[in-house]
Amino acid sequence: TTASGVRRLRFSTTLVNVGDGPFETRASRSSTSVTKMGVRQVVYLQGGGTRNHATNAFATYAGDGHDHWHVQEIARYDLYRVTAGGSLARDNKVGFCFFDTNAYDLSLANAPSSRQYFQSSCGTTSSLSTKNGISVGWSDIYPANFAFQWITITGLPAGEYYLKMTVNPYGYFVEKVRSNNCTWARIRIPASGS
């Protein structure tokens, strides 16, 4: 609960690449006066080379302590009451600067033994382009203490809930398999406190 009485459910999340190749996006803008960058996905071809996949995604600068560009709508968090339908609450954070933070499963085919994508590629306020990515077998962890890594739960009654994370919720990005884009946890929210 914040000093102003806003109650937040904080949680960590992990984006993982278990595909055949890197998940890579490139964002760009024509000048520093443009506030959004268009995002394209770079798909690495099996026989070598790449192809560009146009997306409806965009990137914005996050001056919230992250201080770099975030690809928006790459993931979504929803909170559902166990005993009822529809989403009751949704995340505040919708953007990510994703890169290789932790090895996940380096036994996967095409998994590099060291990081290939770094935070430094997320850019600065003056950047005209950025490059985000997660290598095969690697993950990007967003800890619960990061800015906007929460769902506001002020006024929600105590009870059992499902916290659901969906990656690529709008289908902007090409994937080999989409059936593994969602995960959830069943949680109990008390009337007050943590």
Coordinates of C-alpha atoms in Angstrom, one line a residue:
T1 CA 0.0 0.0 0.0
T2 CA 1.5 3.4 -1.0
A3 CA 1.6 6.4 1.3
S4 CA -1.4 7.8 -0.6
G5 CA -3.4 4.6 0.1
V6 CA -3.2 2.9 -3.3
R7 CA -2.9 -0.8 -3.0
R8 CA -0.7 -2.6 -5.5
L9 CA -0.1 -6.3 -6.3
R10 CA 3.5 -6.5 -7.3
F11 CA 5.0 -9.6 -9.1
S12 CA 8.0 -10.6 -11.1
T13 CA 7.7 -11.9 -14.7
T14 CA 10.0 -13.7 -17.1
L15 CA 9.9 -13.6 -20.9
V16 CA 11.6 -16.7 -22.3
N17 CA 12.7 -17.7 -25.8
V18 CA 12.3 -21.5 -26.4
G19 CA 12.0 -21.1 -30.2
D20 CA 14.4 -22.0 -33.0
G21 CA 16.0 -18.6 -33.4
P22 CA 16.4 -15.2 -31.6
F23 CA 13.4 -13.1 -30.9
E24 CA 14.6 -9.7 -32.1
T25 CA 12.9 -6.3 -32.7
R26 CA 14.3 -3.1 -34.2
A27 CA 12.6 0.2 -33.5
S28 CA 13.3 3.5 -35.3
R29 CA 12.0 7.1 -35.8
S30 CA 13.0 9.8 -38.2
S31 CA 14.0 12.5 -35.7
T32 CA 14.2 13.2 -32.0
S33 CA 11.0 15.3 -32.3
V34 CA 9.0 12.1 -33.0
T35 CA 7.8 10.5 -29.7
K36 CA 7.1 7.0 -30.9
M37 CA 9.3 4.5 -32.8
G38 CA 7.8 2.0 -35.3
V39 CA 8.8 -1.6 -34.5
R40 CA 9.7 -4.3 -36.9
Q41 CA 10.6 -7.9 -36.1
V42 CA 13.8 -9.4 -37.6
V43 CA 13.3 -13.1 -38.4
Y44 CA 16.5 -15.1 -38.8
L45 CA 16.2 -17.7 -41.6
Q46 CA 17.4 -21.3 -41.2
G47 CA 19.6 -21.1 -44.3
G48 CA 21.1 -17.8 -43.4
G49 CA 20.0 -14.2 -43.8
T50 CA 17.0 -12.4 -42.3
R51 CA 13.6 -11.1 -43.3
N52 CA 11.8 -8.1 -41.8
H53 CA 8.3 -8.6 -40.4
A54 CA 6.2 -5.4 -40.2
T55 CA 4.3 -5.0 -36.9
N56 CA 1.7 -2.7 -35.4
A57 CA 3.8 -2.4 -32.3
F58 CA 5.5 0.8 -31.3
A59 CA 8.2 1.9 -28.7
T60 CA 8.1 4.8 -26.4
Y61 CA 10.7 6.3 -24.1
A62 CA 10.2 5.3 -20.4
G63 CA 11.5 8.0 -18.2
D64 CA 10.2 6.2 -15.1
G65 CA 13.5 5.0 -13.7
H66 CA 14.0 2.7 -16.6
D67 CA 15.2 5.6 -18.8
H68 CA 15.2 3.8 -22.1
W69 CA 12.9 2.8 -24.9
H70 CA 10.2 0.1 -24.3
V71 CA 8.4 -1.9 -26.9
Q72 CA 4.8 -1.5 -26.0
E73 CA 2.1 -4.3 -25.7
I74 CA 4.6 -7.1 -25.8
A75 CA 2.8 -8.6 -22.8
R76 CA -0.3 -8.1 -20.7
Y77 CA -1.2 -8.9 -17.1
D78 CA -4.8 -9.6 -16.0
L79 CA -6.3 -10.3 -12.7
Y80 CA -9.5 -12.6 -12.6
R81 CA -11.6 -13.6 -9.7
V82 CA -11.6 -17.4 -9.4
T83 CA -15.4 -17.5 -9.0
A84 CA -16.3 -15.1 -11.8
G85 CA -15.6 -14.3 -15.5
G86 CA -13.9 -11.3 -17.1
S87 CA -10.8 -9.4 -16.1
L88 CA -11.2 -7.3 -13.0
A89 CA -7.9 -5.4 -13.3
R90 CA -5.1 -5.0 -15.8
D91 CA -1.5 -4.0 -15.5
N92 CA 0.0 -0.5 -15.5
K93 CA 3.2 -1.6 -17.2
V94 CA 2.7 -2.5 -20.8
G95 CA 6.2 -1.9 -22.3
F96 CA 9.5 -3.8 -22.1
C97 CA 13.1 -3.3 -23.1
F98 CA 13.8 -7.0 -23.3
F99 CA 17.3 -8.5 -23.5
D100 CA 19.2 -11.6 -22.3
T101 CA 19.3 -11.3 -18.5
N102 CA 19.4 -15.0 -17.4
A103 CA 20.2 -18.3 -19.0
Y104 CA 17.0 -20.4 -19.1
D105 CA 17.8 -23.7 -21.0
L106 CA 21.2 -23.6 -22.8
S107 CA 20.6 -27.2 -24.0
L108 CA 18.1 -26.0 -26.6
A109 CA 19.3 -26.1 -30.2
N110 CA 20.8 -22.7 -31.3
A111 CA 21.1 -21.5 -27.7
P112 CA 24.3 -19.3 -27.4
S113 CA 26.5 -19.9 -24.3
S114 CA 26.7 -16.2 -23.6
R115 CA 24.4 -13.1 -23.8
Q116 CA 23.8 -11.7 -27.3
Y117 CA 21.4 -8.9 -26.4
F118 CA 22.1 -6.2 -23.8
Q119 CA 20.4 -3.3 -22.0
S120 CA 22.7 -0.8 -23.8
S121 CA 20.7 -1.5 -27.0
C122 CA 17.5 -0.1 -25.4
G123 CA 18.7 3.4 -26.3
T124 CA 18.5 6.9 -24.7
T125 CA 16.3 9.9 -25.2
S126 CA 18.3 11.0 -28.3
S127 CA 18.3 7.5 -29.9
L128 CA 16.8 7.2 -33.4
S129 CA 16.8 3.4 -33.2
T130 CA 16.9 0.5 -30.8
K131 CA 17.4 -3.2 -30.9
N132 CA 15.8 -5.6 -28.4
G133 CA 16.1 -9.3 -28.3
I134 CA 16.1 -12.6 -26.4
S135 CA 18.3 -15.4 -27.6
V136 CA 17.2 -19.0 -27.8
G137 CA 17.4 -20.5 -24.3
W138 CA 17.7 -17.1 -22.6
S139 CA 15.2 -15.1 -20.6
D140 CA 14.5 -11.5 -19.5
I141 CA 13.4 -11.2 -15.8
Y142 CA 11.4 -8.1 -14.7
P143 CA 11.5 -8.1 -10.8
A144 CA 8.5 -7.1 -8.7
N145 CA 10.3 -3.9 -7.5
F146 CA 10.6 -2.4 -11.0
A147 CA 8.6 0.7 -11.8
F148 CA 5.0 -0.1 -12.9
Q149 CA 5.5 -3.9 -12.4
W150 CA 2.2 -4.1 -10.6
I151 CA -1.6 -4.2 -10.9
T152 CA -3.6 -1.7 -8.8
I153 CA -6.0 -3.7 -6.5
T154 CA -7.4 -0.8 -4.5
G155 CA -11.0 -1.7 -3.6
L156 CA -10.8 -5.3 -4.7
P157 CA -12.4 -7.6 -2.1
A158 CA -10.4 -10.2 -0.3
G159 CA -10.5 -13.6 -2.1
E160 CA -8.9 -16.0 -4.5
Y161 CA -7.7 -14.7 -7.9
Y162 CA -5.9 -15.8 -11.0
L163 CA -3.0 -13.6 -12.1
K164 CA -2.5 -14.2 -15.8
M165 CA 0.4 -13.1 -18.0
T166 CA 0.0 -13.2 -21.8
V167 CA 3.0 -12.6 -24.1
N168 CA 2.3 -11.2 -27.6
P169 CA -1.4 -10.7 -26.7
Y170 CA -2.3 -9.0 -30.0
G171 CA -0.3 -11.3 -32.3
Y172 CA 2.0 -8.6 -33.6
F173 CA 5.0 -10.9 -33.6
V174 CA 5.7 -14.0 -35.6
E175 CA 6.2 -17.1 -33.5
K176 CA 6.7 -20.8 -34.2
V177 CA 4.2 -21.7 -31.4
R178 CA 1.6 -19.5 -29.7
S179 CA 0.1 -22.1 -27.4
N180 CA 2.8 -21.4 -24.8
N181 CA 2.2 -17.6 -24.6
C182 CA 0.1 -17.6 -21.4
T183 CA 0.9 -18.5 -17.8
W184 CA -1.0 -17.9 -14.6
A185 CA -0.8 -18.2 -10.8
R186 CA -3.7 -18.7 -8.3
I187 CA -3.3 -16.3 -5.5
R188 CA -5.1 -15.2 -2.4
I189 CA -5.5 -11.5 -1.7
P190 CA -6.2 -10.6 1.9
A191 CA -8.5 -7.8 3.1
S192 CA -5.4 -5.7 3.9
G193 CA -1.7 -5.9 4.2
S194 CA 0.7 -8.0 2.0

